Every structure is written in structure tokens, then in C-alpha cells.
């Protein structure tokens, strides 16, 4: 069974540019959530999508957006990049998502974004 | 919202010794507490979890304890091995529909 696939694995952008990251969940999983990982800050929740609908959103500015397609694949977009957006962006898939009282998250290996 | 604090941020132990990582949470309504392990270059992976109606749970060399009154929970790893070296994250979840709030992580190094 294939795991969660994130592309690209590494990318370098300059301030002001925009970036799109992609996540393919485990087959059969309808929930995809996105996290930003930075040293000292741990995993910060960005948003969750379930069956193409955004179900939860973290405390990030509107420059961070996402969407989910009918095949459950998800993309997140960051516009007008800032130096502070440099981070590892992780996506996680799960069967029931956050609506499940527990619900194991299966993470991808992440997309490492560097903003110069 | 929920706030999860995790200590220590780094931990170095000798192979064979025990390691303990502690987390506190702020919202007494939280009822699900998972622990994730992140190896170098990989995404986090669930290693053990506990619900609020249970005080302790064990799985081979790892165990988690929960003190609801004090609002803290701990990860215990016994007989540590070099492959236990990783970053460990605790997390807390309040209810169905609520997001999972993670701690800031503990980097564990097991010296051979």
C-alpha cells in the first residue's frame, strides 16, 4: 500500500513569489491536513480538507490556501512568499480526519521550502 | 485554544538507559493524546496513543502515562537503542472535529 506522497521534496523561491505544493494521500483516505514544521515551533496546523471541503483552519494568514480534488489529492499554495515561510511543509492523510475522535495521521516526508 | 508544552527539547541517554519526555496541556476537555516519532528525513509516525479514560498504556519498550488532574502526560522508553534516536512529538485533541495540537518536539539521541 503506497504511503503519502508529497511533491516537490525540495524547492527554493525568492521573496514575493508564490509556490504550490502537492500531496497524494493513502488510497481510500478522504482527509488531508497540512502542517508547517519549523525548528522550535513544532508542527503548526494549517488546514484540513475532507471530501473537497475545508473543514478546519489554523491561525495562518490568507496567503496560505489549499484545495482538495475529487480524487482526494490536495494542494496548498503560499502567495507573496516571505523569508519566514521557509519551513518543512508536511501533509497527513487519515480515514476519518479530525472528525474522528482519535484518528491516526499518516504523514508524508514533506516539502522543504527555502525562501531567499 | 489548546496549548501543549513539551520538555525537554533535547535529551541524550546512554544505550540501555531509560528516556522520559513530558508534556502538559492547557484544556481540561482534551481527551486524546498521541505520540509521534520523526526520524531524520521522514514524516512523523504514530508510535503510541492514550485516551483520557486510561491512566497508562504500554507497547513493548514504550509506555505512556496520563495524569488528568495535573493535565500532563509522559512518554517512557526503556532499554533505549540507537534506532530510538529521533524527534518525538506529543499532541492533544479535545473532541471530534477539533484539530490536533502538537508540542514543540524532543530530539532524543541514544549514545551507543
XYZ file of C-alpha atoms in Angstrom:
228
model
C 0.000 0.000 0.000
C 1.582 3.258 -1.099
C 2.128 5.906 1.552
C 1.525 9.636 1.416
C 3.401 11.271 -1.443
C 4.452 14.893 -1.413
C 5.968 16.819 -4.298
C 8.285 18.535 -4.741
C 10.590 17.394 -1.946
C 12.784 20.494 -2.092
C 12.331 23.910 -3.597
C 13.912 27.336 -3.426
C 11.946 30.519 -4.045
C 12.576 34.218 -3.624
C 10.544 36.689 -1.616
C 7.348 37.757 -3.319
C 6.986 34.610 -5.386
C 4.267 32.040 -4.898
C 4.523 28.278 -4.500
C 2.225 25.287 -4.894
C 2.823 22.023 -3.040
C 1.090 18.756 -3.800
C 0.014 15.843 -1.608
C -1.379 12.470 -2.641
C -2.961 10.659 0.325
C -3.119 6.956 1.005
C -5.690 5.297 -1.207
C -9.093 5.386 0.462
C -8.229 8.247 2.815
C -10.521 11.234 2.347
C -8.884 13.614 4.792
C -5.732 15.583 4.104
C -4.301 18.026 6.615
C -1.305 20.302 6.226
C 1.303 21.323 8.824
C 4.216 23.732 8.876
C 7.291 22.492 10.735
C 9.977 24.923 11.850
C 12.758 24.486 14.430
C 11.490 25.370 17.876
C 7.862 25.730 16.772
C 6.991 22.107 16.238
C 4.112 21.267 13.956
C 1.722 24.119 13.291
C -1.664 23.193 11.821
C -2.534 24.955 8.572
C -5.815 23.401 7.429
C -7.696 20.179 6.820
C -9.665 19.094 3.772
C -12.215 16.313 3.715
C -14.101 15.339 0.574
C -13.038 18.563 -1.170
C -14.247 20.805 1.688
C -12.073 22.738 4.085
C -13.131 21.537 7.489
C -10.645 23.239 9.808
C -8.213 26.111 9.551
C -5.261 27.148 11.699
C -4.015 30.616 12.529
C -2.154 31.434 9.348
C -2.611 34.483 7.118
C -4.721 34.364 3.982
C -1.564 33.962 1.887
C -1.797 30.283 2.778
C -4.551 28.469 0.938
C -5.372 24.989 -0.174
C -7.769 22.816 -2.048
C -8.654 19.186 -2.486
C -9.649 17.411 -5.658
C -12.229 14.696 -6.190
C -9.508 12.013 -6.055
C -8.519 13.344 -2.569
C -5.227 14.760 -3.783
C -4.571 18.116 -2.195
C -2.546 21.193 -2.992
C -1.504 24.067 -0.822
C -0.469 27.444 -2.126
C 1.525 30.201 -0.495
C 1.463 33.564 -2.213
C 3.757 36.554 -1.745
C 6.411 34.459 -0.024
C 8.250 35.864 2.993
C 11.559 34.759 4.487
C 9.661 33.402 7.496
C 7.781 30.962 5.281
C 10.932 28.836 4.990
C 9.934 25.539 6.573
C 9.154 21.890 6.064
C 5.547 21.533 4.938
C 4.023 18.206 5.869
C 0.764 16.751 4.777
C -1.013 13.927 6.541
C -3.849 11.726 5.437
C -6.345 9.848 7.556
C -9.537 7.901 7.134
C -11.939 9.983 9.173
C -9.865 13.103 9.631
C -10.323 15.456 12.535
C -13.984 14.488 12.857
C -12.803 11.177 14.203
C -12.290 11.318 17.932
C -8.870 9.757 17.553
C -7.725 9.007 14.026
C -4.112 8.159 13.211
C -2.394 10.627 10.894
C -0.128 9.226 8.183
C 2.453 11.817 7.211
C 4.363 12.278 4.012
C 8.071 13.098 4.024
C 7.380 16.773 3.451
C 8.297 19.538 1.049
C 11.195 21.657 2.239
C 10.728 25.259 1.135
C 13.554 27.777 1.301
C 12.727 31.417 0.677
C 15.660 33.666 -0.216
C -7.319 27.209 22.219
C -5.314 24.227 23.380
C -1.648 24.752 24.247
C 0.794 21.852 24.602
C 4.199 22.300 26.210
C 6.881 19.648 25.833
C 10.119 19.110 27.775
C 12.982 18.649 27.376
C 13.741 19.965 23.908
C 16.826 17.742 23.682
C 17.695 14.552 25.542
C 20.820 12.419 25.360
C 20.947 8.982 27.000
C 23.282 6.014 27.007
C 22.127 2.939 25.148
C 20.185 0.728 27.519
C 19.087 3.578 29.775
C 15.541 4.889 30.012
C 14.238 8.127 28.492
C 11.278 10.181 29.678
C 9.609 13.017 27.778
C 6.930 15.116 29.455
C 4.057 17.191 28.088
C 1.449 19.413 29.682
C -1.772 20.587 28.112
C -3.995 23.506 28.950
C -7.530 22.441 28.036
C -9.061 20.006 30.517
C -11.511 18.921 27.796
C -8.710 17.267 25.784
C -9.244 13.534 25.726
C -6.850 12.025 23.171
C -3.052 12.110 23.462
C -0.886 10.563 20.735
C 2.892 10.449 20.432
C 4.646 10.675 17.077
C 8.234 9.783 16.209
C 10.026 11.576 13.382
C 13.200 10.035 12.031
C 15.660 12.073 10.000
C 14.234 12.924 6.574
C 10.912 11.271 7.300
C 7.461 12.397 8.325
C 6.213 11.797 11.881
C 4.782 8.352 12.624
C 2.366 7.404 15.391
C 4.033 5.185 17.992
C 1.505 5.105 20.827
C -1.597 6.945 21.981
C -3.788 7.132 25.058
C -7.328 8.245 25.761
C -8.422 10.126 28.845
C -10.240 7.161 30.355
C -6.939 5.268 30.704
C -4.059 6.121 33.035
C -1.291 4.105 31.390
C -0.642 2.178 28.202
C 2.330 0.015 27.254
C 3.634 -1.367 23.993
C 6.849 -3.351 24.399
C 9.567 -0.856 25.382
C 7.400 2.252 25.227
C 4.706 3.407 27.625
C 2.611 6.495 28.079
C 1.135 7.745 31.345
C -1.611 10.315 31.768
C -2.452 12.433 34.799
C -5.732 14.188 34.025
C -5.800 16.119 37.287
C -2.412 17.678 36.649
C -3.016 17.828 32.895
C 0.211 16.169 31.923
C 1.267 13.031 30.119
C 4.629 11.381 29.591
C 6.381 9.029 27.188
C 8.679 6.426 28.703
C 11.170 4.473 26.615
C 13.037 1.682 28.390
C 16.203 -0.124 27.280
C 16.887 2.540 24.671
C 18.552 1.544 21.415
C 20.330 3.679 18.759
C 17.302 3.328 16.481
C 15.251 5.195 19.086
C 17.198 8.338 18.144
C 14.641 10.691 16.584
C 12.432 13.688 17.314
C 9.370 12.868 19.400
C 6.183 14.945 19.380
C 3.341 14.791 21.848
C -0.102 16.048 20.891
C -3.542 16.642 22.357
C -7.022 16.672 20.867
C -10.135 17.988 22.532
C -13.023 16.442 20.692
C -14.386 15.235 17.436
C -13.822 17.911 14.833
C -11.076 19.636 16.754
C -7.545 19.886 15.429
C -4.590 18.019 16.896
C -2.256 20.399 18.770
C 1.396 19.317 18.832
C 4.155 20.058 21.291
C 7.418 21.572 20.055
C 9.267 18.256 19.947
C 12.092 16.499 21.797
C 15.245 15.455 19.994
C 16.388 12.181 21.571
C 19.932 10.953 20.980
C 20.894 7.462 22.152
C 24.650 7.073 22.533
C 25.964 3.595 21.691
